[in-house]
Backbone as a chain_set.jsonl record, in Angstrom:
{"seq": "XXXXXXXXXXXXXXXXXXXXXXXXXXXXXXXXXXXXXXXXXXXXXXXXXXXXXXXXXXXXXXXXXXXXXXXXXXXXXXXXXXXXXXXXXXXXXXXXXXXXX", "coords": {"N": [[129.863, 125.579, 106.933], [128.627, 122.885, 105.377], [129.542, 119.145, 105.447], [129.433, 117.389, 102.937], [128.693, 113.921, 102.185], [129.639, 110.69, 100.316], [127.838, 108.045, 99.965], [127.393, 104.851, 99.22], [126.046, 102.576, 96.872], [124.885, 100.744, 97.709], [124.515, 100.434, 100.459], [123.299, 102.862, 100.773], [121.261, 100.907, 99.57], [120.827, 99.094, 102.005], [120.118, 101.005, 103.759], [118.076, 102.11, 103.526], [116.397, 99.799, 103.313], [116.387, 98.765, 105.711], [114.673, 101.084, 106.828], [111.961, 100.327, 105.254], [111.651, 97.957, 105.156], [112.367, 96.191, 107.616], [110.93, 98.39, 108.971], [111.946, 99.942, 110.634], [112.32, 103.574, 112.365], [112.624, 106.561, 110.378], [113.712, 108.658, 112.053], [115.066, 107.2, 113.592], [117.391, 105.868, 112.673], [118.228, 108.063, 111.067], [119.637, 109.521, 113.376], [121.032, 107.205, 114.221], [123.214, 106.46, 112.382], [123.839, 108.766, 111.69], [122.985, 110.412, 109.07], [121.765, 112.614, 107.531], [118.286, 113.371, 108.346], [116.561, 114.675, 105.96], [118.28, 113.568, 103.732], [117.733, 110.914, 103.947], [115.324, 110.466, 103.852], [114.588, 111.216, 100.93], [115.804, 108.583, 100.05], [114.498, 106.993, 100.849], [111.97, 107.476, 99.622], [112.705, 107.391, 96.997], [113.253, 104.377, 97.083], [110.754, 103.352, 97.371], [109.505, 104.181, 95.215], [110.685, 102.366, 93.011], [110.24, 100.389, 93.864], [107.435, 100.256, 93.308], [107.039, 100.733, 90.782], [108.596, 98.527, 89.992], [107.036, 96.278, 90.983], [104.455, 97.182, 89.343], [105.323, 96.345, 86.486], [105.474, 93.46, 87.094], [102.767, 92.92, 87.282], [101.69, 94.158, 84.466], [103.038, 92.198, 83.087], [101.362, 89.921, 83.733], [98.837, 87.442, 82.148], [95.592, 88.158, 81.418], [92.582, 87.098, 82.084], [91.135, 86.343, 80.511], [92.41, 86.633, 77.98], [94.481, 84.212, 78.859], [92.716, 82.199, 78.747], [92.356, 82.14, 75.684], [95.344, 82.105, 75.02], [94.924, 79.299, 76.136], [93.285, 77.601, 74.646], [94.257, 77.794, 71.886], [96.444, 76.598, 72.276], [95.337, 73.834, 72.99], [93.941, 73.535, 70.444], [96.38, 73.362, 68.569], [97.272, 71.011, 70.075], [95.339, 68.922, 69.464], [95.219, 68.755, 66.333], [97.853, 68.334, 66.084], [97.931, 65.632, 67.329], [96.02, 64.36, 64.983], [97.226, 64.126, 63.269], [99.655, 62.697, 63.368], [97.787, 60.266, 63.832], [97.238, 60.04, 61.132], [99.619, 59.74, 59.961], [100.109, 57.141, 61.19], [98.609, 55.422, 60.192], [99.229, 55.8, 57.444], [101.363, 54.49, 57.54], [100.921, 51.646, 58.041], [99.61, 51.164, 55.975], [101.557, 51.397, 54.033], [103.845, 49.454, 54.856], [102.295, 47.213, 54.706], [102.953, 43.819, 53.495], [102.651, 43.417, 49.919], [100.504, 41.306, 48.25]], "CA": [[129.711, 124.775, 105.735], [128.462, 121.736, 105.589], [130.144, 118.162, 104.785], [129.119, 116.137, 101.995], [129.335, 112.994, 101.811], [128.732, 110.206, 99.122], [127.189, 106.915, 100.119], [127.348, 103.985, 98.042], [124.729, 102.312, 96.521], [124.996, 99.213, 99.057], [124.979, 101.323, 101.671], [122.116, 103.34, 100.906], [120.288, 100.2, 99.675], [121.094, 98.728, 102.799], [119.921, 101.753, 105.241], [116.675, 101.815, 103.428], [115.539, 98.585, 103.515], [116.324, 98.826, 107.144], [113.555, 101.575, 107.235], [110.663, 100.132, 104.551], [111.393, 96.498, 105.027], [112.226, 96.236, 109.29], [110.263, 98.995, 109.788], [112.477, 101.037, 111.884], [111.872, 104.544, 112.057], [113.658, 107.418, 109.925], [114.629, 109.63, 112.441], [116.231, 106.659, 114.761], [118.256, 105.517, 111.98], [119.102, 109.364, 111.123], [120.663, 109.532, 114.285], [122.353, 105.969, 114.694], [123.987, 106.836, 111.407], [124.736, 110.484, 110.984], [122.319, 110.829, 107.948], [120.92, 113.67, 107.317], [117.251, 113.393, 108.213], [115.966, 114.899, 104.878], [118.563, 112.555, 102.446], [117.336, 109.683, 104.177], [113.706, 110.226, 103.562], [114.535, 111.005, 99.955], [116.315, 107.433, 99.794], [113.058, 105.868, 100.916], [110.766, 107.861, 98.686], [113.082, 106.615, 95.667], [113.478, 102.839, 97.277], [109.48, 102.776, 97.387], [109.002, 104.081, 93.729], [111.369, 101.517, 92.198], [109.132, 99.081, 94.147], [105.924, 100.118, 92.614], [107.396, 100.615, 89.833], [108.845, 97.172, 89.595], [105.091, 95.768, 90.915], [103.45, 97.572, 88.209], [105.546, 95.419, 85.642], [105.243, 92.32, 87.19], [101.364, 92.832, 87.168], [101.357, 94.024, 83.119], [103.471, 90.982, 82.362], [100.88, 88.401, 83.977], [98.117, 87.375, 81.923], [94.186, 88.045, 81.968], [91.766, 85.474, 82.208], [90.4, 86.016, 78.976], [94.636, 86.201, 77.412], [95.085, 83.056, 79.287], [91.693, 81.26, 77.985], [92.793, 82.298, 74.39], [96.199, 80.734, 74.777], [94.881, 77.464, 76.541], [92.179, 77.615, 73.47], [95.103, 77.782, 71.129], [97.367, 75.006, 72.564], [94.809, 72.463, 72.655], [93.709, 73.252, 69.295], [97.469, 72.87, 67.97], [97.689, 69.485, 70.176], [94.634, 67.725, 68.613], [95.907, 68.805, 65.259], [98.871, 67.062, 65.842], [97.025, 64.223, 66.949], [95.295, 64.286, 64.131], [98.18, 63.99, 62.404], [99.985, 61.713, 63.845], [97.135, 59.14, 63.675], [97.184, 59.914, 59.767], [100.395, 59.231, 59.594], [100.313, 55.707, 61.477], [97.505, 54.634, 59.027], [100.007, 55.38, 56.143], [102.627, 53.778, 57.499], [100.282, 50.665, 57.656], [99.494, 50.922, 54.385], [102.86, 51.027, 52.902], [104.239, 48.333, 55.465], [101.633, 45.654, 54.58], [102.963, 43.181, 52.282], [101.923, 42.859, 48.627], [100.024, 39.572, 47.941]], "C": [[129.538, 123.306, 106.131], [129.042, 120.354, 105.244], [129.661, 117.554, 103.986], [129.855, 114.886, 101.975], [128.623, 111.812, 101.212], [128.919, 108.808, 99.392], [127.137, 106.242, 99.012], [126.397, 103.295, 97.372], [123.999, 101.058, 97.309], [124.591, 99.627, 99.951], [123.51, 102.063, 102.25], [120.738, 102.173, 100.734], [119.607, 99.658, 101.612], [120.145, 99.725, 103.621], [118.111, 102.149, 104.855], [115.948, 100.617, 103.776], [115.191, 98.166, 105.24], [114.743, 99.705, 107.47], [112.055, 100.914, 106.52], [110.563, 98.702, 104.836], [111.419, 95.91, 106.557], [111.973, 97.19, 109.687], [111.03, 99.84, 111.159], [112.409, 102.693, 110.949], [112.792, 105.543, 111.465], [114.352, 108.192, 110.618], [115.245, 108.369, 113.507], [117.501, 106.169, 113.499], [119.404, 106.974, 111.32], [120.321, 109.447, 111.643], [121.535, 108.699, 114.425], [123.448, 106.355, 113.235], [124.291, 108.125, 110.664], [124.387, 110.747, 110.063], [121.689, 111.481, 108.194], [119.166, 112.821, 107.386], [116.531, 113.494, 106.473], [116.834, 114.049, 103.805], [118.191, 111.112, 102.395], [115.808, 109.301, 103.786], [113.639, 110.529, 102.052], [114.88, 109.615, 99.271], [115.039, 106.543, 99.69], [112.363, 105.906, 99.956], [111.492, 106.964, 97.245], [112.836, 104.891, 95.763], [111.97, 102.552, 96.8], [108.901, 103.078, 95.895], [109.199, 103.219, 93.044], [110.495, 100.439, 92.311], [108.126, 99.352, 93.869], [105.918, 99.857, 91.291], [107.841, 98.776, 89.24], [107.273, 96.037, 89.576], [104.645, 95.942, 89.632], [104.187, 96.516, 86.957], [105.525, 94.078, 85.862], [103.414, 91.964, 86.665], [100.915, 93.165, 85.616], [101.853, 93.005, 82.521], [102.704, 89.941, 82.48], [99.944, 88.462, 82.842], [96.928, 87.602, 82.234], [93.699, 87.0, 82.105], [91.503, 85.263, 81.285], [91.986, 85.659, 77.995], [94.979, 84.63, 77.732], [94.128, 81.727, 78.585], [92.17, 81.335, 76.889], [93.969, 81.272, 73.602], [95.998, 79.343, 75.376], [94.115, 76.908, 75.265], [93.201, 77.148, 72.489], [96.089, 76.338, 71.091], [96.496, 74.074, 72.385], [94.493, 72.138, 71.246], [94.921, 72.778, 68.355], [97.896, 71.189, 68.258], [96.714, 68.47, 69.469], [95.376, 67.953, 67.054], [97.036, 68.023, 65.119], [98.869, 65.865, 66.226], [96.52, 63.493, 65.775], [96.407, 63.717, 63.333], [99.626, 62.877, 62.007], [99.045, 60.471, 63.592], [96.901, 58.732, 62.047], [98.158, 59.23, 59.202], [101.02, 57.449, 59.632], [99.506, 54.922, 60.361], [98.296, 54.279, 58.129], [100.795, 54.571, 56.452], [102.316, 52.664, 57.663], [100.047, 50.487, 56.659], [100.158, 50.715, 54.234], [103.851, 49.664, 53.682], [103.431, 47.0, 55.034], [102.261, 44.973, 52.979], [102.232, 42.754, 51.285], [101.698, 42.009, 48.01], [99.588, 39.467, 46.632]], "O": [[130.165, 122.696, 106.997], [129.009, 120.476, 104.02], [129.148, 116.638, 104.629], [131.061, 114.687, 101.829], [127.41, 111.662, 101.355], [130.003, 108.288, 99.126], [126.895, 106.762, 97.923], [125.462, 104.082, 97.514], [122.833, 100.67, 97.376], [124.011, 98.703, 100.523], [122.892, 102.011, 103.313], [119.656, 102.254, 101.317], [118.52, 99.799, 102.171], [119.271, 99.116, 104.237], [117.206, 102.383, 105.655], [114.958, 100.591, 104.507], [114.255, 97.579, 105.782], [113.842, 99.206, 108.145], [111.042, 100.994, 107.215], [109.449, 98.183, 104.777], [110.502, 95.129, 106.813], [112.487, 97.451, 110.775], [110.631, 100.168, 112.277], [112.427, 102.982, 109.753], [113.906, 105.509, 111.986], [115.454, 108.57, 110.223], [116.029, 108.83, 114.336], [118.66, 106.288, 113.894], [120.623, 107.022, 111.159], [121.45, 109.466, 111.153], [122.695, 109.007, 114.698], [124.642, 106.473, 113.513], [124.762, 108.411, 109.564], [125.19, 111.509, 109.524], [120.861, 111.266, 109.079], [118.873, 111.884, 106.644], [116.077, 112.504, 105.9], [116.144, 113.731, 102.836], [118.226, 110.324, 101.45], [115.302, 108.212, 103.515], [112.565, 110.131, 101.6], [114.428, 109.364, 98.154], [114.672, 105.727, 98.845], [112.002, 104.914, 99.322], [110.896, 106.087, 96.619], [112.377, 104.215, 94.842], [111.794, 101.671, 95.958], [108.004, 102.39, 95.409], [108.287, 102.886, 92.286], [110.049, 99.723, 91.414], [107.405, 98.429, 94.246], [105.175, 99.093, 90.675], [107.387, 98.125, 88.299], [106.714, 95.378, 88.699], [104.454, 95.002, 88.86], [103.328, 95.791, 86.455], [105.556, 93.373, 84.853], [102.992, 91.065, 85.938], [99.875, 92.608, 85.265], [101.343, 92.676, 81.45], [102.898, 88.977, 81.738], [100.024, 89.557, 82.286], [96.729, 87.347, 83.421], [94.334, 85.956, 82.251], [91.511, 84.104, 80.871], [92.388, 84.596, 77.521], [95.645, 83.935, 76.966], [94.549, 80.681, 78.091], [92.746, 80.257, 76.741], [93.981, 80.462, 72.675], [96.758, 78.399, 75.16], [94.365, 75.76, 74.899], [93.05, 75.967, 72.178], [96.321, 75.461, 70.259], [96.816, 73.284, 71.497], [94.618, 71.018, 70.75], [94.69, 71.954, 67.469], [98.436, 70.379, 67.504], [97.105, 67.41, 68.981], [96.185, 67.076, 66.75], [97.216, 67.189, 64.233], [99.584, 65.002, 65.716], [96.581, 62.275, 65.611], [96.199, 62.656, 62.743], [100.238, 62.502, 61.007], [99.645, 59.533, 63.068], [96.538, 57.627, 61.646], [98.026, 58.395, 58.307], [101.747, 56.783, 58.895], [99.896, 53.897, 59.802], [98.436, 53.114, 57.756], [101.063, 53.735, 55.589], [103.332, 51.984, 57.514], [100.317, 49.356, 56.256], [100.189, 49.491, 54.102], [104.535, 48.964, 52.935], [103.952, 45.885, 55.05], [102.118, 45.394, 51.832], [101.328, 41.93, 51.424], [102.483, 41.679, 47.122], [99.21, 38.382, 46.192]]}, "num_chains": 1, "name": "protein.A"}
């Protein structure tokens, strides 16, 4: 019978990143650490989904080019507007400031 035993989540982060991120190989790390060959290569396969997985949402959150033209389109049109608006307002406030002769 075999032993089980239950690795932490540190632990396992840890002994992956060793293999996907410094590139050392699964079966030397097997051996330096008494992991089962086959739970170690399931650790990876999960470590490397999370990371595509996480990719893939960084890359639907950015903007297109055309999304990004739209909102630069948008902002400028809101800042002249309030240009606009602003310069309306200085006028009035010339008007009603000038003393009545």
């Amino acid at each position: 019978m075999t032993k089980r035993t239950n690795y932490s989540k540190e632990f396992k982060e840890y002994v992956t990143k060793l293999v996907v991120l410094d590139g050392r190989r699964i079966v030397d790390i097997s051996e330096e650490l008494d992991i089962p060959y086959d739970t170690l290569q399931k650790w990876v396969a999960s470590y490397k989904t999370k990371q595509k997985e996480a990719e893939d949402n960084r890359q639907n959150a950015l903007l297109s080019a055309s999304e990004y033209k739209d909102l630069y389109e948008d902002e400028r049109r809101r800042k002249l507007e309030l240009e606009e608006e602003v310069a309306i307002l200085k006028k009035a406030m010339h008007i009603f400031t000038l003393e009545k002769n």
